[in-house]
Coordinates of C-alpha atoms in Angstrom, one line a residue:
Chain R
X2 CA 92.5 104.8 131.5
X3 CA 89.8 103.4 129.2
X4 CA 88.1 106.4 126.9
X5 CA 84.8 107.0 128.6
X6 CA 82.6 109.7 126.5
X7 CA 81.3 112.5 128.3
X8 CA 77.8 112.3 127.2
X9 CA 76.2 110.2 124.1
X10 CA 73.9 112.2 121.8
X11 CA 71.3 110.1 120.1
X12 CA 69.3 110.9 117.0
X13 CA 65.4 109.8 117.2
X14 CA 66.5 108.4 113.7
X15 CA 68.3 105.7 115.2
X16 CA 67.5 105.6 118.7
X17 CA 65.9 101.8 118.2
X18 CA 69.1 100.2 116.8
X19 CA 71.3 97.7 118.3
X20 CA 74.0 99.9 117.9
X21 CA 72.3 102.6 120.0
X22 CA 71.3 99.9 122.4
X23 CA 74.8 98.6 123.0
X24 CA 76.6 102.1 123.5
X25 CA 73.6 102.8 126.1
X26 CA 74.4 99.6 128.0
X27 CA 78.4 100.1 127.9
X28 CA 78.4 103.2 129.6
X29 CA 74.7 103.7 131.5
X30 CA 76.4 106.4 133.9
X31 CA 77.3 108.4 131.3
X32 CA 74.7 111.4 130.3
X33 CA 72.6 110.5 127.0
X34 CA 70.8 113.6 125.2
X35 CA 68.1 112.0 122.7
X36 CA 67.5 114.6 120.0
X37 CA 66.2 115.2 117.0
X38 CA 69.4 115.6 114.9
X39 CA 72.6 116.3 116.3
X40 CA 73.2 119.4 114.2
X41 CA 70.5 120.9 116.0
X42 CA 72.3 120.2 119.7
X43 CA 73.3 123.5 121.1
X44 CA 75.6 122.9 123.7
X45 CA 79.2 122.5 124.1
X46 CA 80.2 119.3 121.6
X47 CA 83.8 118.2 120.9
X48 CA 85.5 114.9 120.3
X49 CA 85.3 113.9 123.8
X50 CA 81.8 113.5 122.8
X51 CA 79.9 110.4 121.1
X52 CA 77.2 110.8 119.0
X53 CA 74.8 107.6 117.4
X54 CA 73.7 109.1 114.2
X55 CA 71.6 108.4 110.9
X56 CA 73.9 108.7 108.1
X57 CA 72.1 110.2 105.6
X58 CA 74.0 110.8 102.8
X59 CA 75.7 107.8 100.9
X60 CA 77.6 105.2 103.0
X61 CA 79.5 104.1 100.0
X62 CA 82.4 106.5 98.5
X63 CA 85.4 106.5 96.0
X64 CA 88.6 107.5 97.8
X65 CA 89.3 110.8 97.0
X66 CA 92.9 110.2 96.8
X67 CA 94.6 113.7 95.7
X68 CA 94.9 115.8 93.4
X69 CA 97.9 115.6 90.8
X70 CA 98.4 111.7 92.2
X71 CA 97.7 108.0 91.0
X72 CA 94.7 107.2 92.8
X73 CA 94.7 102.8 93.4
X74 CA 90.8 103.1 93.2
X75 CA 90.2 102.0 96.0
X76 CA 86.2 102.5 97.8
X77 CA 85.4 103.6 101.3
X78 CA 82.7 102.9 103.7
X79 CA 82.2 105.6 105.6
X80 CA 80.7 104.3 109.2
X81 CA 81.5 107.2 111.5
X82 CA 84.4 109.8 112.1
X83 CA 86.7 110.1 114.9
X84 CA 89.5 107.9 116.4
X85 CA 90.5 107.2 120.0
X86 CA 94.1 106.1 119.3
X87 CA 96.0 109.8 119.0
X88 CA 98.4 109.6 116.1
X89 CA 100.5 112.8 115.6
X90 CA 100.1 112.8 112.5
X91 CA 95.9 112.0 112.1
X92 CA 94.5 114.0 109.7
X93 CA 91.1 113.5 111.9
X94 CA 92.8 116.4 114.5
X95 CA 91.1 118.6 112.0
X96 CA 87.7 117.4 113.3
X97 CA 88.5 118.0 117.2
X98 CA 85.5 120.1 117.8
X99 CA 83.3 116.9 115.7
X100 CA 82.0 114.3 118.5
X101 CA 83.2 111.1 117.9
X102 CA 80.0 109.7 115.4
X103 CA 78.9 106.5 114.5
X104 CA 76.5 106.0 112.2
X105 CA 74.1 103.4 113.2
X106 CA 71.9 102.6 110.5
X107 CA 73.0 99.7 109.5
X108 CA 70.8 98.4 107.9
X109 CA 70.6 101.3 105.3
X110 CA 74.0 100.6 104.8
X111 CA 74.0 97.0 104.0
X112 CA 71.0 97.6 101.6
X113 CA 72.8 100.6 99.8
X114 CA 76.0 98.1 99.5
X115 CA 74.0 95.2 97.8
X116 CA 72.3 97.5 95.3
X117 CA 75.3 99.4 94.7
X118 CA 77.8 96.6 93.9
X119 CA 74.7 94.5 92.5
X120 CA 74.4 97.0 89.7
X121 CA 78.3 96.7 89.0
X122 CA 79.0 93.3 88.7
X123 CA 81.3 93.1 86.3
X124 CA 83.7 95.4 88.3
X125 CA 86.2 94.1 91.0
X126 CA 86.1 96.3 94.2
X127 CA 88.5 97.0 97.4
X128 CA 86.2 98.2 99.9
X129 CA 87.3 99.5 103.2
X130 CA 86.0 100.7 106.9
X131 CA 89.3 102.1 108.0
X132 CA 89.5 105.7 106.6
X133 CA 87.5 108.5 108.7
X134 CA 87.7 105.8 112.0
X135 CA 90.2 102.7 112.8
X136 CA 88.1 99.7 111.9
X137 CA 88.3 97.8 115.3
X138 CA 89.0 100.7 117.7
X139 CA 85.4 102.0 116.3
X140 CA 83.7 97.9 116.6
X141 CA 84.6 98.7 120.4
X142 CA 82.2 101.4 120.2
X143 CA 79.6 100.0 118.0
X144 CA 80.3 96.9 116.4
X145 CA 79.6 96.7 113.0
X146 CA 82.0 94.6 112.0
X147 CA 80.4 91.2 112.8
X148 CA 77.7 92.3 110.9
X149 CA 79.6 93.8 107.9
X150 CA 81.8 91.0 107.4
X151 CA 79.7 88.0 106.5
X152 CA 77.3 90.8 104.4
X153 CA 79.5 92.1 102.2
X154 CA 81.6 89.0 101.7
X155 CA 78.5 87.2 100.3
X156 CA 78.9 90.2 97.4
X157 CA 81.1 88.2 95.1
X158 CA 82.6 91.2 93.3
X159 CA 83.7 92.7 96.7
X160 CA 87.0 92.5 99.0
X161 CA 86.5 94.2 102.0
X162 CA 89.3 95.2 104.0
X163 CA 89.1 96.0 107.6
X164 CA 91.6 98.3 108.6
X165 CA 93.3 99.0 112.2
X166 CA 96.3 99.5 114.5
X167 CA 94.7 97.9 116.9
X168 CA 94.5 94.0 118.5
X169 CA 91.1 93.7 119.0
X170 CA 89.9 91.5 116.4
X171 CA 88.5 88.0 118.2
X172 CA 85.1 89.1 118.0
X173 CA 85.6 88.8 114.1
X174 CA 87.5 85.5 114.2
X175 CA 84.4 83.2 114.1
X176 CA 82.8 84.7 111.3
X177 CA 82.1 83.3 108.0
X178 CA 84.0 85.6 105.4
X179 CA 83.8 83.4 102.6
X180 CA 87.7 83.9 102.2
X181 CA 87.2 87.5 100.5
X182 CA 88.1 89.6 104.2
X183 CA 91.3 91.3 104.4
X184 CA 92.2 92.6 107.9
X185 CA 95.0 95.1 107.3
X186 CA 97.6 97.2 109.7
X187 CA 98.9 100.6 109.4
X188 CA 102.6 99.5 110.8
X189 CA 105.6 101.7 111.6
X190 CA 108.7 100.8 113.6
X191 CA 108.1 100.7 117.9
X192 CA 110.7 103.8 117.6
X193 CA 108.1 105.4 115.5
X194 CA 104.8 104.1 117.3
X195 CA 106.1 105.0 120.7
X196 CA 106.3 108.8 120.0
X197 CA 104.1 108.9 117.2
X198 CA 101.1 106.5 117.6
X199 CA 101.2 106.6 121.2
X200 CA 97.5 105.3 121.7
X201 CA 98.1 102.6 119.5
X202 CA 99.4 99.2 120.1
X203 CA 103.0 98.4 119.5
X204 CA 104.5 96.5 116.3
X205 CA 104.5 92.9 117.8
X206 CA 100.8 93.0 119.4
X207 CA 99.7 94.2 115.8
X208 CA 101.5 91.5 114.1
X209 CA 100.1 89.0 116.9
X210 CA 96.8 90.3 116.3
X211 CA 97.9 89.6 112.2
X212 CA 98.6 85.7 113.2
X213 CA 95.0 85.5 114.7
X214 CA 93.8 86.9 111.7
X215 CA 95.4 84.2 109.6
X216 CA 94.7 81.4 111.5
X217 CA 90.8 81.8 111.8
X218 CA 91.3 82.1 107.6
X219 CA 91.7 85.8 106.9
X220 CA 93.8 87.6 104.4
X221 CA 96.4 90.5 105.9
X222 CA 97.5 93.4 104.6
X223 CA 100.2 96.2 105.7
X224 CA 100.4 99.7 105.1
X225 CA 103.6 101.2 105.5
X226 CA 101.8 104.4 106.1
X227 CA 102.8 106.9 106.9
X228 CA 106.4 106.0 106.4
X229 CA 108.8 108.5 108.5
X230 CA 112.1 109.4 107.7
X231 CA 114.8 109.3 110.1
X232 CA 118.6 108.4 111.4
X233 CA 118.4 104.9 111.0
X234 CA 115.2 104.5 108.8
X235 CA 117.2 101.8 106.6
X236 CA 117.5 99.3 109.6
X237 CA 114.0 99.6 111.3
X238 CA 112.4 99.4 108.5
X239 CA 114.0 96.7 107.3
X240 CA 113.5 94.7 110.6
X241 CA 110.1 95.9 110.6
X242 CA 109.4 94.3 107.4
X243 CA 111.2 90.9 109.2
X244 CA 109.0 90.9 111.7
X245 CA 106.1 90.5 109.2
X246 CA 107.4 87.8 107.4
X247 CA 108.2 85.9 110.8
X248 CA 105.0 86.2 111.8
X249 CA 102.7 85.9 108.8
X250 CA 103.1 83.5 105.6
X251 CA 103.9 85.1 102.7
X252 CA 101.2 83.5 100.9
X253 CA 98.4 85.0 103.0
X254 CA 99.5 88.7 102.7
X255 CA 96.7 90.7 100.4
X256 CA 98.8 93.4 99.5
X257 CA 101.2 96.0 101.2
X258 CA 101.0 99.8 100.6
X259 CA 103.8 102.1 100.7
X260 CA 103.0 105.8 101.8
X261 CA 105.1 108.4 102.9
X262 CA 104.2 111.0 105.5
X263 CA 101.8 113.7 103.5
X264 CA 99.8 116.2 105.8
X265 CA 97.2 119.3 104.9
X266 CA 99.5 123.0 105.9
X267 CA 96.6 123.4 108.3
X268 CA 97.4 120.7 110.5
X269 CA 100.9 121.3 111.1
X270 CA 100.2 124.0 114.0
X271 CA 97.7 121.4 115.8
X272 CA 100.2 118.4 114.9
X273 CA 103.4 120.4 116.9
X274 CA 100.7 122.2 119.6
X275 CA 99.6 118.9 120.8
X276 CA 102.4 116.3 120.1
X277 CA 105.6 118.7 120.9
X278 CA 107.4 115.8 121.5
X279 CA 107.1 114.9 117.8
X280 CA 109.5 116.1 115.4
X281 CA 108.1 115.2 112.2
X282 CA 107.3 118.4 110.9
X283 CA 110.6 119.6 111.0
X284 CA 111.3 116.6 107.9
X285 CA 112.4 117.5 104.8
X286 CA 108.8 118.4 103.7
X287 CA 107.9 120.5 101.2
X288 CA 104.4 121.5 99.3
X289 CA 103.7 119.1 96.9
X290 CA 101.3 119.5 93.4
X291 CA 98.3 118.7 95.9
X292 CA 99.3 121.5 98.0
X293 CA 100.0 119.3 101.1
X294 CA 103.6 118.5 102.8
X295 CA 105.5 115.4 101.6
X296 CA 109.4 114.5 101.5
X297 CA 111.2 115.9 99.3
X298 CA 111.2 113.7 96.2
X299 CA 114.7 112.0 96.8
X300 CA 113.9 111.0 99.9
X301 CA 110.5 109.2 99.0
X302 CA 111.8 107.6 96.3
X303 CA 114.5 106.1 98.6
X304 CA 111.6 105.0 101.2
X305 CA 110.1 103.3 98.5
X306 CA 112.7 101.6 96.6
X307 CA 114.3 100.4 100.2
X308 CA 111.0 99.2 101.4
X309 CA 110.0 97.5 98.3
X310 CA 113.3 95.5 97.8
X311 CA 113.5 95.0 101.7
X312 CA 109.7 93.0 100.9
X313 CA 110.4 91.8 97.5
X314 CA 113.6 89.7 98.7
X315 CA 111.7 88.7 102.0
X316 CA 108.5 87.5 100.2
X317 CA 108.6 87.6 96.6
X318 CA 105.7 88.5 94.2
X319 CA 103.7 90.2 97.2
X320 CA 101.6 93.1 96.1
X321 CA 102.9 96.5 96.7
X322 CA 101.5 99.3 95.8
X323 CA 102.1 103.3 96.3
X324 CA 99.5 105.2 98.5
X325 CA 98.8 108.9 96.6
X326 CA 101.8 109.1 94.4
X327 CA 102.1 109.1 90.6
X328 CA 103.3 106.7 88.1
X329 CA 106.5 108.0 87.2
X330 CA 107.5 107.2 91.1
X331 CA 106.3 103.8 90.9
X332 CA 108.2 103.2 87.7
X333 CA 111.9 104.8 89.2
X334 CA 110.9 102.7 92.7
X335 CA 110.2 99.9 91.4
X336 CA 106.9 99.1 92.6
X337 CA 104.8 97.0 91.0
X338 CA 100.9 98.1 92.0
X339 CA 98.1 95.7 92.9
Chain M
X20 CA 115.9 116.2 122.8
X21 CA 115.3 119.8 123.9
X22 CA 111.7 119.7 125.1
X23 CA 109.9 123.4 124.7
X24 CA 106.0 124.1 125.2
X25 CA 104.4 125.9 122.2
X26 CA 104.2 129.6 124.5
X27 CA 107.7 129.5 125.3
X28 CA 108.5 128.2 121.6
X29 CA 106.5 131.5 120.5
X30 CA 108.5 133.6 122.5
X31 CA 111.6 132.2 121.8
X32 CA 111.1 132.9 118.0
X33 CA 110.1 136.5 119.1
X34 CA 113.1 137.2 120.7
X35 CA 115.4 135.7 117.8
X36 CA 113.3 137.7 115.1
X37 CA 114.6 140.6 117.2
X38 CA 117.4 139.9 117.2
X39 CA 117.7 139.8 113.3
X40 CA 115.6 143.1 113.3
X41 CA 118.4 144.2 115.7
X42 CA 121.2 143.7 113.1
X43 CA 119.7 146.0 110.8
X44 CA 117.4 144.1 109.0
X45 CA 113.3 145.2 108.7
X46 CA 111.1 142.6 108.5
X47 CA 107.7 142.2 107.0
X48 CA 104.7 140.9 108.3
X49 CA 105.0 138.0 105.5
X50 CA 109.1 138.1 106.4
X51 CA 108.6 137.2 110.2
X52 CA 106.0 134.9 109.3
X53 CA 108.6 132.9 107.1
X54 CA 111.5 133.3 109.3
X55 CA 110.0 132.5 112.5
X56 CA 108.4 129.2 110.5
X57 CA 112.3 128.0 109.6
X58 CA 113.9 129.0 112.6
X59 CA 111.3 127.5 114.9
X60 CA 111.5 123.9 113.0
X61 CA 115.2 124.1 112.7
X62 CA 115.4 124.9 116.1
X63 CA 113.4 122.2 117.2
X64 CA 114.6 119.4 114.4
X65 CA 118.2 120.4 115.9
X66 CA 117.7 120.8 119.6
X67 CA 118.7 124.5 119.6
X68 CA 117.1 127.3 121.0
X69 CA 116.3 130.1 117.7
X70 CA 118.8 132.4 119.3
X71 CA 121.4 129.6 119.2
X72 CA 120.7 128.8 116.0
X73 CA 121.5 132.5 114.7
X74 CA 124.6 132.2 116.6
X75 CA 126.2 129.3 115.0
X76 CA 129.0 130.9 112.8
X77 CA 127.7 130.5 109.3
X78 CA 124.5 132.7 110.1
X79 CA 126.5 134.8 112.3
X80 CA 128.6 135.9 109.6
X81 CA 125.6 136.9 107.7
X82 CA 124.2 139.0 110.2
X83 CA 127.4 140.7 110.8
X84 CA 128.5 141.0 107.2
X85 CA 129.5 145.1 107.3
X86 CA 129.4 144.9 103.6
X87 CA 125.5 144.0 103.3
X88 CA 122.9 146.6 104.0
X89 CA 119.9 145.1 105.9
X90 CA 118.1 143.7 102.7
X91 CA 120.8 142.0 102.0
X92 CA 121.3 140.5 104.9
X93 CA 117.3 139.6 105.2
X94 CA 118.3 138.0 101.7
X95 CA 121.1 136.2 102.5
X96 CA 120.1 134.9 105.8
X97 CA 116.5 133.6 104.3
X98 CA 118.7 131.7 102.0
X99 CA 121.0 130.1 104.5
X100 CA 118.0 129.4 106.5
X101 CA 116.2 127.2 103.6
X102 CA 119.0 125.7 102.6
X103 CA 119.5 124.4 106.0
X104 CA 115.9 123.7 106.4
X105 CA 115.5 122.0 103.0
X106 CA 119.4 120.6 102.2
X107 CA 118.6 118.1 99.3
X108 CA 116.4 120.3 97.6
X109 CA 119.3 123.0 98.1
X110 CA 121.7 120.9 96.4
X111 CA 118.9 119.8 93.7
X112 CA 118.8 123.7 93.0
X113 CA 122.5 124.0 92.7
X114 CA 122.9 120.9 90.2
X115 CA 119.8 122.2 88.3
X116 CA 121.1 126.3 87.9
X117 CA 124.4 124.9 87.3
X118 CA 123.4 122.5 84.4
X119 CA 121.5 125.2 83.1
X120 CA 124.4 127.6 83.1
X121 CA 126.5 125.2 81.3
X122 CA 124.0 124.8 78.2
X123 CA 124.8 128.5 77.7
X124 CA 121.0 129.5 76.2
X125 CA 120.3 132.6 75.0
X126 CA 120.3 135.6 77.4
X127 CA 116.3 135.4 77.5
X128 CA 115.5 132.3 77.9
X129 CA 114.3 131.2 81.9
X130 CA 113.9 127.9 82.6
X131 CA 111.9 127.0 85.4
X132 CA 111.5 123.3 87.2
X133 CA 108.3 122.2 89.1
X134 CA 108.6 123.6 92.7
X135 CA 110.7 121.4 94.9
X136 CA 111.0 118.8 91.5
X137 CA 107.6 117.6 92.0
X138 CA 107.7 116.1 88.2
X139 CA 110.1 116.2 85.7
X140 CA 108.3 119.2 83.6
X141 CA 110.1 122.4 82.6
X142 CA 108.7 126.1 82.3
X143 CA 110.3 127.2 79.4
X144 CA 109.4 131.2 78.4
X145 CA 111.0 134.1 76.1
X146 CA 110.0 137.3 74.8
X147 CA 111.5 138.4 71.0
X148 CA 111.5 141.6 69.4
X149 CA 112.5 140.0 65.7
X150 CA 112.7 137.3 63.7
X151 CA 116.1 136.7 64.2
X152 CA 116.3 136.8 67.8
X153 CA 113.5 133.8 67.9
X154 CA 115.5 131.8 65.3
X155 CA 118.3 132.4 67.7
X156 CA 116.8 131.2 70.9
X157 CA 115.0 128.3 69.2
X158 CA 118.8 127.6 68.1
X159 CA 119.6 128.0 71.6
X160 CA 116.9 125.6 72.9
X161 CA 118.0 122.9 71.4
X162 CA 120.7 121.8 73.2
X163 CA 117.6 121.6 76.2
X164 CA 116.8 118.2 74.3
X165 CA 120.2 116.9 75.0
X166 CA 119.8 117.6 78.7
X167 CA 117.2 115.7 81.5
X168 CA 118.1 118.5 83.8
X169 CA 115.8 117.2 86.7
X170 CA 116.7 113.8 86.2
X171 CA 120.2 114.9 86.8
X172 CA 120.0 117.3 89.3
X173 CA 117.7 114.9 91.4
X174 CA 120.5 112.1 90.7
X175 CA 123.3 115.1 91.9
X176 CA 121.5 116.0 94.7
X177 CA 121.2 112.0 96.0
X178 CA 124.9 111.2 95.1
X179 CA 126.1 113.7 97.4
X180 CA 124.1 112.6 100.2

């Protein structure tokens, strides 16, 4: 059944944009509570919630990576918070009592994004959508994107990647993005998705999305993350990383990332409370130096290393690079970095 | 796949805590928080109920040991426990204390790795009362430099996979 909210709250801040506009229009049965700010709502909020907000703080962040890791520098924009797709293993089921938020001032954005990368040039930047939402499940709620895209593209030192698990890109395929847009999917085996991801698409609607993408010009990108270790990881993996290739050119892939499962102690009782089915905290995870859960070294190390030759011999000289771990990993895996 | 809701999971952890409490060993607050952690993910990761997990023979043997009082047993049981729950890292310890046996150091040198071999650093620490002792650890610690004793005991702990 489609996700409906169960009311919308929106600030006075950005009651006159279109993104307020659209999300009355999508759903005009459901309740709307116009407000001041939404810290200042009493009532009963949770994630079944959606709120159209002013962001007021900066748009534009560094990735905080982790402590005691290799961080790829890589910079975030952050558009909203929340995500309608119910992976086990979403760090975002920390937030569950946060209303699904989009922040709709746009227009702040876009002029906080020219100033900021105007000022720096002589610097190269990754810039991405896809951290605190999904990237296109959120453009169903507010569409951004088609705004974003030609915006920040026109910023010569930029790349901006739009990140999803989703298929719903064709509002994006007409665009001009100048070449210098990288649509990118978080992909895991459909063994994998089906109990792990189970909002999301499956493997070959992704990768059908992916061939969209290239045709209307786009670059793609993969993340191998989080990568889950199981009987028979070798082989689905390894077909996974078939399927790419088979669908894709080579030539057109921006980059892969390889990162293993990693997840905050504090979300291991909500991960096995609301996905029993899910038996990925019983891994062979153990506190890492940033305090959080990962496989035991051996076993990343053999993630990497398979996955890496598995891409290397089917696409030679793509990037790969290692999501949050140090260097000394991606010198005994192999990995070469962006 | 043995399918369980969290309440009955709870419960089911209850009664095998009991059940350990039953064969003479008193547990903590802090000691039934840890062993109802590893025997509710090993339960789960092996489709067993707790109880049947502290019935397969290995841990049954522990629990019934006459010769161990209940500490012991607490002791013995937490370590079959993690090494079931964490295997690689189990046989990463063994490689690494075995190694370290080998280089025969000094009585009062301890060696320590990174927890669960996060990097490849060692914790190296002494106390001396003289001169001489120091200049015979030091002595000691050289045959360390010979040694990649995580290296190895990662690479040990792989091969026997």
């Amino acid at each position: 059944m489609p996700w409906k909210p169960r009311k919308i709250l929106i600030e006075a801040a950005v009651a006159a944009t279109d993104t307020a506009g659209a999300i009355r229009r999508r759903w005009p049965e459901v309740p709307i509570v116009d407000l001041e700010r939404i810290k200042s709502f009493e009532g009963d909020l949770d994630r079944r919630d959606l709120a159209v907000a002013k962001q007021r703080g900066r748009f534009i962040k560094k990735c905080p990576g982790t402590t005691a890791y290799t961080c790829c520098d890589y910079y975030i924009l952050n558009l909203g918070i929340g995500c309608r797709l119910e992976c086990s293993y979403c760090y975002l089921q920390h937030y569950m009592n946060t209303p699904f938020t989009v922040f709709a001032n746009i227009d702040d954005l876009l002029a906080e994004a020219q100033e900021y990368f105007g000022e720096r040039a002589d610097r190269h930047f990754r810039v991405g959508s896809g951290q605190f939402i999904d990237s296109l499940d959120f453009d169903e709620l507010a569409n951004v994107h088609s705004r974003l895209v030609p915006a920040l593209t026109a910023l010569p030192n930029v790349t901006f990647e739009i990140k999803t698990k989703t298929d719903r890109l064709d509002h994006l395929l007409d665009l001009d993005h100048r070449g210098r847009a990288v649509i990118s999917w978080s992909v895991n085996p459909d063994i994998v998705a089906e109990v792990e991801e189970g909002g999301a698409p499956r493997l070959a609607q992704r990768l059908a999305a992916a061939s969209r993408a290239v045709a209307a010009g786009y670059g793609v990108g993969f993340h191998f993350d989080p990568l889950i270790h199981f009987d028979g990881w070798e082989q689905e993996y390894e077909r996974t990383v078939a399927a790419i290739f088979a669908s894709v050119p080579a030539d057109k892939v921006a980059w892969i990332s390889l990162g293993a499962l990693r997840y905050n102690p504090a979300l291991k009782p909500i991960m096995e409370d609301r996905f029993p089915r899910s038996r990925l905290t019983t891994g062979e995870l153990n506190k890492g130096l940033d305090g959080k859960y990962r496989y035991f070294i051996t076993i990343r190390r053999q993630l990497f290393s398979r996955l890496n030759a598995a891409i290397q011999n089917a696409a030679p000289g793509v990037p790969v690079y290692l999501c949050m771990e140090g260097r000394a990993m991606a010198a005994s895996t192999g990995v070469s970095g962006l | 796949m043995r399918m369980v809701e969290p309440n009955e999971r709870k419960a089911e952890v209850d009664r095998a805590l009991a059940m350990i409490e039953t064969a003479g060993c008193r547990l903590s607050r802090n000691d039934r928080r840890i062993f109802g952690e590893l025997l509710a993910d090993l339960a789960h990761r092996d489709g067993l109920s707790p109880a049947g997990l502290l019935g397969s023979p290995d841990i049954a043997a522990v629990l019934t040991d006459a010769r161990r009082n209940g500490p012991q047993k607490a002791a013995a049981l937490k370590e079959r426990l993690q090494e079931r729950r964490w295997p690689t890292n189990a046989k990463a310890e063994d490689a690494f204390r075995a190694a370290l046996r080998n280089l025969r150091l000094h009585p009062k040198v301890r060696v320590e790795h990174t927890p669960y071999f996060e990097d490849e650093q060692l914790n190296i620490s002494f106390t001396v009362n003289d001169p001489a002792e120091l200049t015979a650890i030091i002595d000691s610690l050289v045959s360390l430099n010979k040694k990649d004793l995580v290296k190895d005991a990662l690479e040990a702990a792989e091969d026997s996979d």
